[in-house]
Short mmCIF file of C-alpha atoms in Angstrom, two decimals:
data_model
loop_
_atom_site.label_atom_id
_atom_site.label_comp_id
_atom_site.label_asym_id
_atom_site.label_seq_id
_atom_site.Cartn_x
_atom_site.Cartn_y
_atom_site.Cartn_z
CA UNK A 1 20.75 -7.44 -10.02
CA UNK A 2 21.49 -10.75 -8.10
CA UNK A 3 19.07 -13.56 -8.02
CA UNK A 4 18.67 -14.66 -4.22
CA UNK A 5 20.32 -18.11 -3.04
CA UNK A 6 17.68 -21.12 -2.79
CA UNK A 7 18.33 -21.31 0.62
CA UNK A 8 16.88 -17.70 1.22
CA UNK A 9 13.16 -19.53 0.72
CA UNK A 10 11.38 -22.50 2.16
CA UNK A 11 11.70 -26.08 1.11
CA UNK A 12 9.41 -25.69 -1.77
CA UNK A 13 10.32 -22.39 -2.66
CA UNK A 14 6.96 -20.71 -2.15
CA UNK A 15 8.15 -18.42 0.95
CA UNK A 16 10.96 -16.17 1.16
CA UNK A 17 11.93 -16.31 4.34
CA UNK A 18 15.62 -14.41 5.42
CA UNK A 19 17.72 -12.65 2.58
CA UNK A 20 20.99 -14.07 3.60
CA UNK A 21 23.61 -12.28 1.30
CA UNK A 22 24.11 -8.42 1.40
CA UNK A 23 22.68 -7.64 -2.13
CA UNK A 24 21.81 -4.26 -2.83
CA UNK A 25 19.38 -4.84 -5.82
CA UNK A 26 18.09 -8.56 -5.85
CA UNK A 27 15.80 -10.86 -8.18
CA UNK A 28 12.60 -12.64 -6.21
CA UNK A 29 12.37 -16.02 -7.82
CA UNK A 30 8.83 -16.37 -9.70
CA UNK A 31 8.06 -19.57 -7.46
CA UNK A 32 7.67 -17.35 -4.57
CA UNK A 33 4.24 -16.94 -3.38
CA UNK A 34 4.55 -15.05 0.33
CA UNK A 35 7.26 -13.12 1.21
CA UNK A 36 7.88 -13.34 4.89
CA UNK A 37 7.38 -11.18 7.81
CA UNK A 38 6.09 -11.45 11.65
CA UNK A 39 7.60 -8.46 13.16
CA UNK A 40 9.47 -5.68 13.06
CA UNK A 41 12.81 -7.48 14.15
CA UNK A 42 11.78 -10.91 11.86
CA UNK A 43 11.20 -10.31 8.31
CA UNK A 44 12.96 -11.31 5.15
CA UNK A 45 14.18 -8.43 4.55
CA UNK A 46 15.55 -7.40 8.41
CA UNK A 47 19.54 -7.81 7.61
CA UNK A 48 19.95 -6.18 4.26
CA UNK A 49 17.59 -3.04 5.78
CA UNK A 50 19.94 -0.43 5.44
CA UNK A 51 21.43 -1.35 1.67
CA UNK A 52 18.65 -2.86 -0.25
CA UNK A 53 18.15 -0.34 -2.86
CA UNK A 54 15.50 -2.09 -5.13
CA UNK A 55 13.92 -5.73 -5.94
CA UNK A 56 12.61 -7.19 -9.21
CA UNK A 57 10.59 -10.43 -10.18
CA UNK A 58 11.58 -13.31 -12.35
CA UNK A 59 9.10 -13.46 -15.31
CA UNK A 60 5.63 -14.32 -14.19
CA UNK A 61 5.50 -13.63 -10.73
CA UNK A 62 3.45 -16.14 -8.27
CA UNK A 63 3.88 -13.60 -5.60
CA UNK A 64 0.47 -13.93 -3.67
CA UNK A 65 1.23 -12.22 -0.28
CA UNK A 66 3.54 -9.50 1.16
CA UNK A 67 3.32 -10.03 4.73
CA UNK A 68 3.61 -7.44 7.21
CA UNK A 69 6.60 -5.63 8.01
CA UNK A 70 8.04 -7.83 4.86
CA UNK A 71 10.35 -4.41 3.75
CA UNK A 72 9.87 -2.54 7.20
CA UNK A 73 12.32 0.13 7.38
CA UNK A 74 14.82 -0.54 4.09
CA UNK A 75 16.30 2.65 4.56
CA UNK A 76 18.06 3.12 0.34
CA UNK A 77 14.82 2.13 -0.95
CA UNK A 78 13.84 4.45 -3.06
CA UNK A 79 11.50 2.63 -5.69
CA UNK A 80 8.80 0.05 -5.59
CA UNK A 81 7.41 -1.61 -9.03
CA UNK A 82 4.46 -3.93 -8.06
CA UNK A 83 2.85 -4.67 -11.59
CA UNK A 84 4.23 -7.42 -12.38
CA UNK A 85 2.62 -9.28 -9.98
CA UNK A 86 -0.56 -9.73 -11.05
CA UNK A 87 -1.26 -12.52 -8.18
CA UNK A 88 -0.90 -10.45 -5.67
CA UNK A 89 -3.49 -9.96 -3.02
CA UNK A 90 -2.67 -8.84 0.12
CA UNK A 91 -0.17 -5.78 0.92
CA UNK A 92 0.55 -6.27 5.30
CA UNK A 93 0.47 -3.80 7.71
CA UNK A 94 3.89 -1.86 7.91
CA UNK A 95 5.39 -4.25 5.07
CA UNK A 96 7.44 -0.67 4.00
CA UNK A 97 6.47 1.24 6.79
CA UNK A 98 9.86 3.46 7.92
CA UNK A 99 11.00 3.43 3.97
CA UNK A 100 12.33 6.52 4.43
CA UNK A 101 13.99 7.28 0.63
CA UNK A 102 10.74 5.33 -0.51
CA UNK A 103 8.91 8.13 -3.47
CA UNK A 104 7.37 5.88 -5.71
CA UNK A 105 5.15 2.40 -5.34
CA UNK A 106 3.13 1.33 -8.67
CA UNK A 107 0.24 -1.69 -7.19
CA UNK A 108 -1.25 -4.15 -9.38
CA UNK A 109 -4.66 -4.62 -10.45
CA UNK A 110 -5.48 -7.85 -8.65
CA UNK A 111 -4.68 -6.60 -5.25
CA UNK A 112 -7.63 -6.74 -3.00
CA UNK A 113 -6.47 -5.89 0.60
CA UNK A 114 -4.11 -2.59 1.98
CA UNK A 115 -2.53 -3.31 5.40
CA UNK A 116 -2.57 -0.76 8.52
CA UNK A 117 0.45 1.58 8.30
CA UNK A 118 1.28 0.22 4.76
CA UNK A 119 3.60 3.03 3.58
CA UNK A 120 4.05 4.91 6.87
CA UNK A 121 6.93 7.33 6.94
CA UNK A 122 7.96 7.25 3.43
CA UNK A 123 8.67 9.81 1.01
CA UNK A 124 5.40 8.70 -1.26
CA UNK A 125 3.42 11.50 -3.16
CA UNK A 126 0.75 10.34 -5.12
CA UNK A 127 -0.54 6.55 -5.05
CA UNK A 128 -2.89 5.22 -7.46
CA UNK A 129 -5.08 2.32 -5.69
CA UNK A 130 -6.25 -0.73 -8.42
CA UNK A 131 -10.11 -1.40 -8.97
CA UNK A 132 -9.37 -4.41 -7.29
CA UNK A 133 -8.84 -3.15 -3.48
CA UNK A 134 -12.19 -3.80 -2.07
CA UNK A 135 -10.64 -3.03 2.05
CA UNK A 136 -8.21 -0.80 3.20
CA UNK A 137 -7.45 -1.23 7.06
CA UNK A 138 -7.69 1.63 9.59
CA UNK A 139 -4.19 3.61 8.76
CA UNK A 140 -3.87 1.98 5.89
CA UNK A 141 -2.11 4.92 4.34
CA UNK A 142 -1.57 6.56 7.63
CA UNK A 143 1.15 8.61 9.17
CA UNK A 144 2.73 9.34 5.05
CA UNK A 145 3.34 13.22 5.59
CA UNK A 146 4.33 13.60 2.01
CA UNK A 147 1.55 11.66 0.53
CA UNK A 148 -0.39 14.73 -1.60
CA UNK A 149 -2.15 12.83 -4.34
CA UNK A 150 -4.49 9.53 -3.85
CA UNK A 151 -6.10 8.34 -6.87
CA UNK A 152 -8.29 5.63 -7.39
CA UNK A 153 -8.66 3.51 -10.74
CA UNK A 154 -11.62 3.63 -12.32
CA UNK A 155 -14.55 0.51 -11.74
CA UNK A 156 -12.70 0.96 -7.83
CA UNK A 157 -14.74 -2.16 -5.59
CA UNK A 158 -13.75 -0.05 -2.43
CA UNK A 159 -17.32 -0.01 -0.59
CA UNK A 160 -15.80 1.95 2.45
CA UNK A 161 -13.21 4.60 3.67
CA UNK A 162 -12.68 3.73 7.52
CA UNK A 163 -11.48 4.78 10.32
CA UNK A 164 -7.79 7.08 10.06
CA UNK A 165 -7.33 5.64 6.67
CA UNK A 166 -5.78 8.57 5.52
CA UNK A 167 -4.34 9.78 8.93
CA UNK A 168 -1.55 12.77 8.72
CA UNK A 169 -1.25 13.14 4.92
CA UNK A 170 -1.03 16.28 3.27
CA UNK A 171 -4.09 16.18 0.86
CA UNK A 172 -5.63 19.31 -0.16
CA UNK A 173 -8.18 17.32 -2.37
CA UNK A 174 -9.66 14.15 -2.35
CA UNK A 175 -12.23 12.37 -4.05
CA UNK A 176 -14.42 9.76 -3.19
CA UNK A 177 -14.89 6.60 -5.37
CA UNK A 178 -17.86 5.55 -7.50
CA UNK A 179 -19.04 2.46 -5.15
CA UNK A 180 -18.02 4.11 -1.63
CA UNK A 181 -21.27 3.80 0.51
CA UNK A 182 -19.71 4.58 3.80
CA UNK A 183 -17.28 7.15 5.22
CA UNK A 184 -16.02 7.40 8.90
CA UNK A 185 -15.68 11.09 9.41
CA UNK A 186 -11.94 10.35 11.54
CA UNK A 187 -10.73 8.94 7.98
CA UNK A 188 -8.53 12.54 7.74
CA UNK A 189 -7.67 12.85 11.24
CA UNK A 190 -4.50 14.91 11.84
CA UNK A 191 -5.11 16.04 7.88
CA UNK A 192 -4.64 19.59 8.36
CA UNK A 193 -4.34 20.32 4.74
CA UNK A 194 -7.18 18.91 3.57
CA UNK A 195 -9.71 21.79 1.45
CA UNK A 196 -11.95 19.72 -0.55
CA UNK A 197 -14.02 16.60 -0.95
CA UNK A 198 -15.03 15.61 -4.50
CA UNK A 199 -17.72 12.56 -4.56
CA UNK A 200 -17.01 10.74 -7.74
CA UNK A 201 -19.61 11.76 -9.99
CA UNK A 202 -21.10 8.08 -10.14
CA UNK A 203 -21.24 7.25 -6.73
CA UNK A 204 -24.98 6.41 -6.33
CA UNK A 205 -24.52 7.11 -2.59
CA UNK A 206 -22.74 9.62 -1.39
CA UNK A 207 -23.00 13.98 -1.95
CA UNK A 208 -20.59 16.20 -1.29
CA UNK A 209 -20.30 20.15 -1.43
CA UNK A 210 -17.17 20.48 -0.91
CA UNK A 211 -16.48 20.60 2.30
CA UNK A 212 -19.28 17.84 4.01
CA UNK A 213 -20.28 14.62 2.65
CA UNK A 214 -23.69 13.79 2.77
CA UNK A 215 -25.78 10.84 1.66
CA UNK A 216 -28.30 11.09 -1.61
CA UNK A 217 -31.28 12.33 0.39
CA UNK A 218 -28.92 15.16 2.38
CA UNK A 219 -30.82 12.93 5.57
CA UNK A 220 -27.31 12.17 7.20
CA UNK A 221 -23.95 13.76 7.30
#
């Protein structure tokens, strides 16, 4: 693992900004708060895309932010390990979208928001989301063909399940967490394997028989 050169971040050290040096498996300094990313042709991670194999945190991460695109389309990466950054709030939209050896990504409790498109085209399976996620963002987990297993920890503070959230995966079962009170009905578009929804047996909301969800009063569907 190499630790990456000072002049990789900002002034102050707080944003990563270009990873200069072709490491394969690299150390983010704890200082760093945001790591970079505007596009998907100017991110911190653009010119190492195609041999960055994995990334690690000093002790006692500050990371705060992973902006969008951040890890778009890092080609060897094949692992993600998120916990340690316990800071960490916002995931962007497409930060590891086009990950294409990407099977694994463990978030952190702490994390509150899931960008559009987060792990698009990746090898994922199964995700667990944190209690702490209260929005998701229309295809937030879109367009992940693989993607079979979404769990949610339990005490989840996701209040709703929008629009193409879970566009083109290949669920068979899903179930909906305890404090869900809305659900857009195009939230599985392009799902053709999905079979069953399961309403978490403490949402105070939402019914479900298995195939429709319903609220309490079976008034709406």
């Amino acid at each position: 693992m190499s630790k990456l050169d000072d002049n990789d971040y900002s002034t102050d050290g707080l944003t990563l900004f270009s990873v200069s040096k072709r490491y394969t498996n690299v150390i983010i300094s704890s200082k760093c708060e945001t790591i970079f990313g505007e596009s998907s042709s100017d991110y911190a991670f653009n010119h190492v895309n195609d041999i960055l194999e994995s990334f690690s945190f000093e002790d006692n991460p500050n990371l705060a932010n992973i902006n969008k695109f951040s890890f778009y389309n890092c080609i060897q990466l094949r692992s993600v390990n998120l916990s340690p950054c316990t800071k960490l709030k916002t995931i962007g939209d497409s930060a590891f979208q086009d990950c294409s050896s990407l099977e694994t990504i463990i978030l952190p409790e702490g994390l509150t928001t899931i960008g559009s498109f987060m792990i698009s085209q990746t090898k994922i399976s199964s995700i667990n989301i944190p209690s702490t996620v209260t929005t998701i963002i229309n295809f937030g987990l879109g367009r992940t063909p693989y993607l079979r297993t979404v769990t949610f920890t339990k005490g989840s503070q996701l209040k709703s399940i929008t629009g193409n959230n879970f566009f083109y995966t290949n669920m068979k079962t899903f179930t909906v967490p305890e404090n869900v009170d809305f659900f857009d009905g195009m939230a599985f578009s392009w799902s053709y394997t999905l079979e069953t929804i399961i309403v978490d047996p403490d949402n105070p909301y939402l019914f479900s028989d298995g195939k429709a969800l319903y609220n309490k009063n079976l008034t709406k569907i």
